[in-house]
CSV table of C-alpha atoms in Angstrom, one decimal:
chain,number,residue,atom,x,y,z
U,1,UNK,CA,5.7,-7.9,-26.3
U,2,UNK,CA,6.2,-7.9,-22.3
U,3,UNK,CA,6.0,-4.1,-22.4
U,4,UNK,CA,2.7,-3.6,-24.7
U,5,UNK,CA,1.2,-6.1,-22.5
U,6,UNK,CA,1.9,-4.0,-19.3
U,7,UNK,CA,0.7,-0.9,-21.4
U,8,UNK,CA,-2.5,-3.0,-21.8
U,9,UNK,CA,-2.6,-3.6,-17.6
U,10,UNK,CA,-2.5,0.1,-16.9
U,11,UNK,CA,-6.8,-0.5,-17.5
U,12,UNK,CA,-7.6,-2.7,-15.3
U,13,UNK,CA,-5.3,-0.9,-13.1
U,14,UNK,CA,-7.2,2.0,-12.7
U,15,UNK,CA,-10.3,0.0,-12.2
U,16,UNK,CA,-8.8,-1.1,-9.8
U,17,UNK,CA,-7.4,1.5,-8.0
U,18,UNK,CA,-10.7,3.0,-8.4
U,19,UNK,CA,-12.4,0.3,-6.3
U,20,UNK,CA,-9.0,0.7,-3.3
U,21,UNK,CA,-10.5,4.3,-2.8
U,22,UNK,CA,-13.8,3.0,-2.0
U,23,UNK,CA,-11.9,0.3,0.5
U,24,UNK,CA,-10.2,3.0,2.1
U,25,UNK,CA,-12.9,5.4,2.2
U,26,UNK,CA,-15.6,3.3,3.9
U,27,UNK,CA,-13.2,0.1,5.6
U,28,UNK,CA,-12.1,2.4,8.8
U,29,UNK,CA,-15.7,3.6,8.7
U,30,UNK,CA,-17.0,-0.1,8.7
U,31,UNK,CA,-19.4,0.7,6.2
U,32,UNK,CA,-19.9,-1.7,3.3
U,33,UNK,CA,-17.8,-1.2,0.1
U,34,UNK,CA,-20.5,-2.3,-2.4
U,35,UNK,CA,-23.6,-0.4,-1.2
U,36,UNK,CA,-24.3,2.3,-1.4
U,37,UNK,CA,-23.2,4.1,-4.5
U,38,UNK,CA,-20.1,6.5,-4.7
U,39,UNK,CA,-21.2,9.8,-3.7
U,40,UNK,CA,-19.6,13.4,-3.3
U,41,UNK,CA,-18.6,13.3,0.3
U,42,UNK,CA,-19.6,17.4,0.5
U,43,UNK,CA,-23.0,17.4,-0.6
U,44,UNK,CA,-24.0,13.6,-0.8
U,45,UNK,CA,-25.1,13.5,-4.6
U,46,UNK,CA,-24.5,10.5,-6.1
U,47,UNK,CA,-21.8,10.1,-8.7
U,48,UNK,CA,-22.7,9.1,-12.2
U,49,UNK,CA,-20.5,6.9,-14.3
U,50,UNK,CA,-19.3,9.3,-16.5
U,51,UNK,CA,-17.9,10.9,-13.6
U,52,UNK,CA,-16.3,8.2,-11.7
U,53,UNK,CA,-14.2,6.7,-14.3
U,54,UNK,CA,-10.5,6.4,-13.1
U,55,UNK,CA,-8.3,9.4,-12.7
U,56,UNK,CA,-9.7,11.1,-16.4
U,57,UNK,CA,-13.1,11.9,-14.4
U,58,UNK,CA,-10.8,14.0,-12.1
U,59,UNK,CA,-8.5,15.7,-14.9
U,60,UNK,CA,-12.3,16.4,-16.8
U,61,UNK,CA,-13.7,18.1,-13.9
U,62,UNK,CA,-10.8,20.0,-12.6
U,63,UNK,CA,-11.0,17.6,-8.9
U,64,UNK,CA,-13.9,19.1,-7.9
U,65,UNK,CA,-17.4,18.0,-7.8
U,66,UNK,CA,-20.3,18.5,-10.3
U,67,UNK,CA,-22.6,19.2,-8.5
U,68,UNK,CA,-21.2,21.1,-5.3
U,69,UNK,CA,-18.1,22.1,-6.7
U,70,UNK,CA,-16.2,21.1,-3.9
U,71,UNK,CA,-12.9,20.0,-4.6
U,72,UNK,CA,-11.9,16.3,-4.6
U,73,UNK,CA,-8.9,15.3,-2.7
U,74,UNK,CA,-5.9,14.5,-4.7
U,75,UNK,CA,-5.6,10.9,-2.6
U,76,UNK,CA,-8.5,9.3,-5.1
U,77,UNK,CA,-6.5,10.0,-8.5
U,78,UNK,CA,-3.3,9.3,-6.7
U,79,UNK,CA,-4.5,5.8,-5.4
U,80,UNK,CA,-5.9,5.0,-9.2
U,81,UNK,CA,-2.7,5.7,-10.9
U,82,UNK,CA,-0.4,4.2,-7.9
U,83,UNK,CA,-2.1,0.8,-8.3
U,84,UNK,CA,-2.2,1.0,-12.2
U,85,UNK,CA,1.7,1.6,-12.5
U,86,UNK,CA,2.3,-0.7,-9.8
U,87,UNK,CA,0.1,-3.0,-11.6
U,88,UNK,CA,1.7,-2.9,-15.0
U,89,UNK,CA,5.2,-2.9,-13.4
U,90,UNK,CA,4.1,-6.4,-12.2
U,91,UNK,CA,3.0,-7.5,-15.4
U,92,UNK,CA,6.4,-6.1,-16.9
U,93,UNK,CA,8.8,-7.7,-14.0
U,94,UNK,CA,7.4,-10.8,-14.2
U,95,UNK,CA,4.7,-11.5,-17.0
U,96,UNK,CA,1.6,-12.7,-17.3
U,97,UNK,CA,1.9,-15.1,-14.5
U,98,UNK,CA,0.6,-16.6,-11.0
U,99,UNK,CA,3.3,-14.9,-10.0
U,100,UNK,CA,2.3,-11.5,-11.5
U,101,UNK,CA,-0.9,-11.5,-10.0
U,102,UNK,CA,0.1,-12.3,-6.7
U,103,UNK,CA,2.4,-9.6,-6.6
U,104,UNK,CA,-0.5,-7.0,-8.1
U,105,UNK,CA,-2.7,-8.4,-5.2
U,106,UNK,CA,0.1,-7.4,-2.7
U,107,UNK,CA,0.7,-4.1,-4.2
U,108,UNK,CA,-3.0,-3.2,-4.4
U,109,UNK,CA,-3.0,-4.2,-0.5
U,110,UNK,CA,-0.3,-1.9,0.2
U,111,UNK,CA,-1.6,1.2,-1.8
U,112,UNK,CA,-5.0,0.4,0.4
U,113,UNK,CA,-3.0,0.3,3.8
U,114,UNK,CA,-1.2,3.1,2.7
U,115,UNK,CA,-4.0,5.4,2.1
U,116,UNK,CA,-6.1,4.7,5.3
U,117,UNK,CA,-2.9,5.2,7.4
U,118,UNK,CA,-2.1,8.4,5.7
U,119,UNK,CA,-5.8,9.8,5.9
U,120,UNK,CA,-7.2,8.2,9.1
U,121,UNK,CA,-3.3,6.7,11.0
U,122,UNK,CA,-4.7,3.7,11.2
U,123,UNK,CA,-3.8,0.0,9.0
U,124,UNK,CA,-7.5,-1.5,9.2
U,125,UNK,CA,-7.4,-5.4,10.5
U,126,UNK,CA,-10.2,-6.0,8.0
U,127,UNK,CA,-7.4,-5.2,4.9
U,128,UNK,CA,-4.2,-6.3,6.2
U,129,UNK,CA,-4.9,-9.6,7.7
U,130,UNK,CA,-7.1,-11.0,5.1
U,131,UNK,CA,-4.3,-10.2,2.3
U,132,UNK,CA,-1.9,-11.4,4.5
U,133,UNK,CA,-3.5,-14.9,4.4
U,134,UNK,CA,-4.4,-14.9,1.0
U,135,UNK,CA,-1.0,-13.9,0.1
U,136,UNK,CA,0.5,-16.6,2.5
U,137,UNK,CA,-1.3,-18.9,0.7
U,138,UNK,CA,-0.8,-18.3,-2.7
U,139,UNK,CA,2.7,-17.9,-2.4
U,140,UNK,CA,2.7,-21.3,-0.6
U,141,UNK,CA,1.5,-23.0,-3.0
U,142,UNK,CA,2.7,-21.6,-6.2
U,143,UNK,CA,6.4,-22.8,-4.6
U,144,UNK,CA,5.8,-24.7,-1.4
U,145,UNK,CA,8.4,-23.7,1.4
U,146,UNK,CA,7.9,-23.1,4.7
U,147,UNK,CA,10.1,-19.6,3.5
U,148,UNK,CA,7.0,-17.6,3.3
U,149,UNK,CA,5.3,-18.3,6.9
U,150,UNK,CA,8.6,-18.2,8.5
U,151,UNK,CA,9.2,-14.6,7.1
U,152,UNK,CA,5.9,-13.7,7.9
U,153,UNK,CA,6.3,-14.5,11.5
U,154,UNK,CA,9.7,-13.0,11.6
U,155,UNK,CA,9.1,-9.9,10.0
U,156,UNK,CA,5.7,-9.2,12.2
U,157,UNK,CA,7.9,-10.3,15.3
U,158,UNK,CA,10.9,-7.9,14.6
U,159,UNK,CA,8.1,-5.1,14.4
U,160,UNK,CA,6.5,-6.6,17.8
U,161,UNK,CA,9.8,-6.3,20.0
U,162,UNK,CA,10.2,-2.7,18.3
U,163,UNK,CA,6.8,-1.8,19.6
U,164,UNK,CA,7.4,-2.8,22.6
U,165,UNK,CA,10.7,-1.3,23.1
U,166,UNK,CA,9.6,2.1,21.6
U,167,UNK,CA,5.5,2.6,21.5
U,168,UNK,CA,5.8,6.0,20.3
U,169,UNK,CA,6.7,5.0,17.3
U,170,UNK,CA,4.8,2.9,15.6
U,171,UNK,CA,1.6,0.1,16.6
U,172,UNK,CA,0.3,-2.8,15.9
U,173,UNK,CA,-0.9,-2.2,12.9
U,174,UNK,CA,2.4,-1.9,11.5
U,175,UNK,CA,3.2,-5.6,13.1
U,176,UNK,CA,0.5,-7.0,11.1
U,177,UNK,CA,1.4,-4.9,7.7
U,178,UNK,CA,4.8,-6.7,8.2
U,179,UNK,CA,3.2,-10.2,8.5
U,180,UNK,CA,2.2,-9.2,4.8
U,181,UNK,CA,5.2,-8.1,3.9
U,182,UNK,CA,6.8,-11.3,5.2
U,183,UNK,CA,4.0,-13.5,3.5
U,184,UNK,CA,4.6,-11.8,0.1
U,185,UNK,CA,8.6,-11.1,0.6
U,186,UNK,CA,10.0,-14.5,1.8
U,187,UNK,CA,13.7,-13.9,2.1
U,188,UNK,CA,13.4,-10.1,1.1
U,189,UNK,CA,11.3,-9.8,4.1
U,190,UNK,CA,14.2,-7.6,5.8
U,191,UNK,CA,14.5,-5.5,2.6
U,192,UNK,CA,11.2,-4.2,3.3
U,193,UNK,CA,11.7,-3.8,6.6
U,194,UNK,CA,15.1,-1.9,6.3
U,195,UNK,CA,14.0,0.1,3.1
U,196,UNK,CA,10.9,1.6,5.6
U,197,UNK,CA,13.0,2.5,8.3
U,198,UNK,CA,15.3,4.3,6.3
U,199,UNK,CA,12.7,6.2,4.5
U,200,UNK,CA,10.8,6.8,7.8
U,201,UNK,CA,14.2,9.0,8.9
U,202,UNK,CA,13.5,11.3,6.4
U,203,UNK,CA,10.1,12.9,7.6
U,204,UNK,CA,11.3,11.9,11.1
U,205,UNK,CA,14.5,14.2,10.4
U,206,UNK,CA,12.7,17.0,8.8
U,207,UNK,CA,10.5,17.1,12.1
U,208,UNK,CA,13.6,17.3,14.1
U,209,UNK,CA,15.4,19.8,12.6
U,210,UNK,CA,12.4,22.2,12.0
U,211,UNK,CA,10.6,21.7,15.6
U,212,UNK,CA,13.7,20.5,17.6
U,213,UNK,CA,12.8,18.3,20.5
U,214,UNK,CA,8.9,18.7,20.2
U,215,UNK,CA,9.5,17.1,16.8
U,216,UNK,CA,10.3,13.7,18.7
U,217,UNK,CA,6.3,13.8,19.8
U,218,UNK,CA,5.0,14.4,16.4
U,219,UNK,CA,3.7,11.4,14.8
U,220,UNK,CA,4.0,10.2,11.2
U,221,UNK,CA,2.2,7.3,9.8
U,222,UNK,CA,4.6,4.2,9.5
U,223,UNK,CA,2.2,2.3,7.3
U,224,UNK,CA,3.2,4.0,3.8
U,225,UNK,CA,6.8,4.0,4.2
U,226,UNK,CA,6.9,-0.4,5.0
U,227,UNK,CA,4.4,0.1,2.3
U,228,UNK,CA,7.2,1.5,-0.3
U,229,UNK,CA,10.1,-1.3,1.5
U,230,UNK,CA,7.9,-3.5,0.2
U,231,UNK,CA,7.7,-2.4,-3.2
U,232,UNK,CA,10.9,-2.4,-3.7
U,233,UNK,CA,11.8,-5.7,-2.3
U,234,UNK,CA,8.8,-7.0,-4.9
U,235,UNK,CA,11.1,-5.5,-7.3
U,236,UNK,CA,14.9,-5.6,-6.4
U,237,UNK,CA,14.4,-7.5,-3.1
U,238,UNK,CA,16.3,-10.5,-4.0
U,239,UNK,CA,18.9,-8.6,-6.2
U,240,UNK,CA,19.9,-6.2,-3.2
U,241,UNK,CA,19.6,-9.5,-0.3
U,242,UNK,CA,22.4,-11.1,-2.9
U,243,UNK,CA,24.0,-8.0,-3.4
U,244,UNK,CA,24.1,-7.6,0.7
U,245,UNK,CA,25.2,-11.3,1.3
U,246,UNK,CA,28.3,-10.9,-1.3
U,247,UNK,CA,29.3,-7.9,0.5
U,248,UNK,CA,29.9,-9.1,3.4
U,249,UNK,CA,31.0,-12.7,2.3
């Protein structure tokens, strides 16, 4: 029953990973999300419905535009079926709960950071800091515990001293996507945390080996890979903290 009912959020998923690209396209442009309509970004002609419905719009015109032809870049049907998976897997992993939509509200947050940082290497204040309350909240009140804004502040703190030891490599954008993570996280704050830092050595490695010492001055955006730490703590966070606390018990 759980399962069909997650089959049934894939929908609204894509709706709503439809809507992230507008946030993501216009947000570090500080251009309003509602108005005007969606338009090719080549030739400026607006899109009609038909061709702006989630990720079978792109498959039905090959990714490119109508009208100009140009081609349509891959991030808008990976954003749409990123936040639908993610959003079912909430639904799946925890039902159809408070607790499920919180956790598709985070995720739909972190596909949005993820995609500004990877197309413009920035984590917009006007996305992360409003989730980050709204998360902080909910989760507050759905189990009241001063767990959540102590995570939050530790998380975005560990990230602080980091940035101030080591500048190059990462900013403060990445302090305030980890006061989300610690908002949404609690306890599996540090997952997320560790999970990104790991993940960031593999890029970071690549870059190394290929370029050699340059490679250290090459920059890669931070953002998505806390983005994916937090994922997974949403998912196996507390399961991998307990399996981590036994270990070394």
């Amino acid at each position: 029953m759980q399962a069909s009912t997650a089959l049934l959020a894939l929908a609204p998923g894509l709706a709503l990973g439809s809507f992230l690209n507008v946030v993501a396209a216009r947000i570090p442009r500080r251009s309003s999300v509602v108005r005007p309509a969606s338009a090719c970004m080549s030739c400026r002609t607006p899109i009609a419905w038909y061709d702006n419905l989630p990720l079978v719009s792109y498959l039905a015109l090959h990714g490119r535009c109508r009208a100009c032809g140009a081609r349509i870049g891959l991030r808008y049907p990976a954003v749409e079926l990123a936040t639908a998976l993610l959003v079912a897997g909430c639904v799946l992993a925890f039902g159809v709960t408070l607790e499920a939509l919180v956790g598709a509200c985070f995720c739909a947050a972190l596909v949005a950071v993820s995609a500004t940082d990877l197309e413009h290497r920035i984590i917009p204040d006007r996305i992360v800091l409003p989730a980050a309350a709204a998360i902080l909240a909910a989760r507050t009140l759905l189990e009241p515990s001063l767990e959540w804004a102590l995570a939050a502040v530790g998380c975005s703190l560990f990230l602080f001293v980091a940035v101030l030891a080591y500048p190059a490599g990462m900013g403060m954008g990445d302090v305030k996507l980890a006061l989300l993570l610690g908002a949404a996280l609690g306890r599996a704050g540090p997952i997320a945390l560790a999970v990104g830092m790991l993940a960031a050595l593999v890029p970071a490695g690549y870059l190394l080996a290929r370029h050699g010492s340059a490679g250290r001055k090459m920059a890669i955006p931070f953002g998505p890979f806390l983005a994916l730490g937090g994922v997974v703590a949403l998912f196996a966070g507390d399961r991998l903290l307990d399996l981590y606390l036994a270990t070394w018990s």
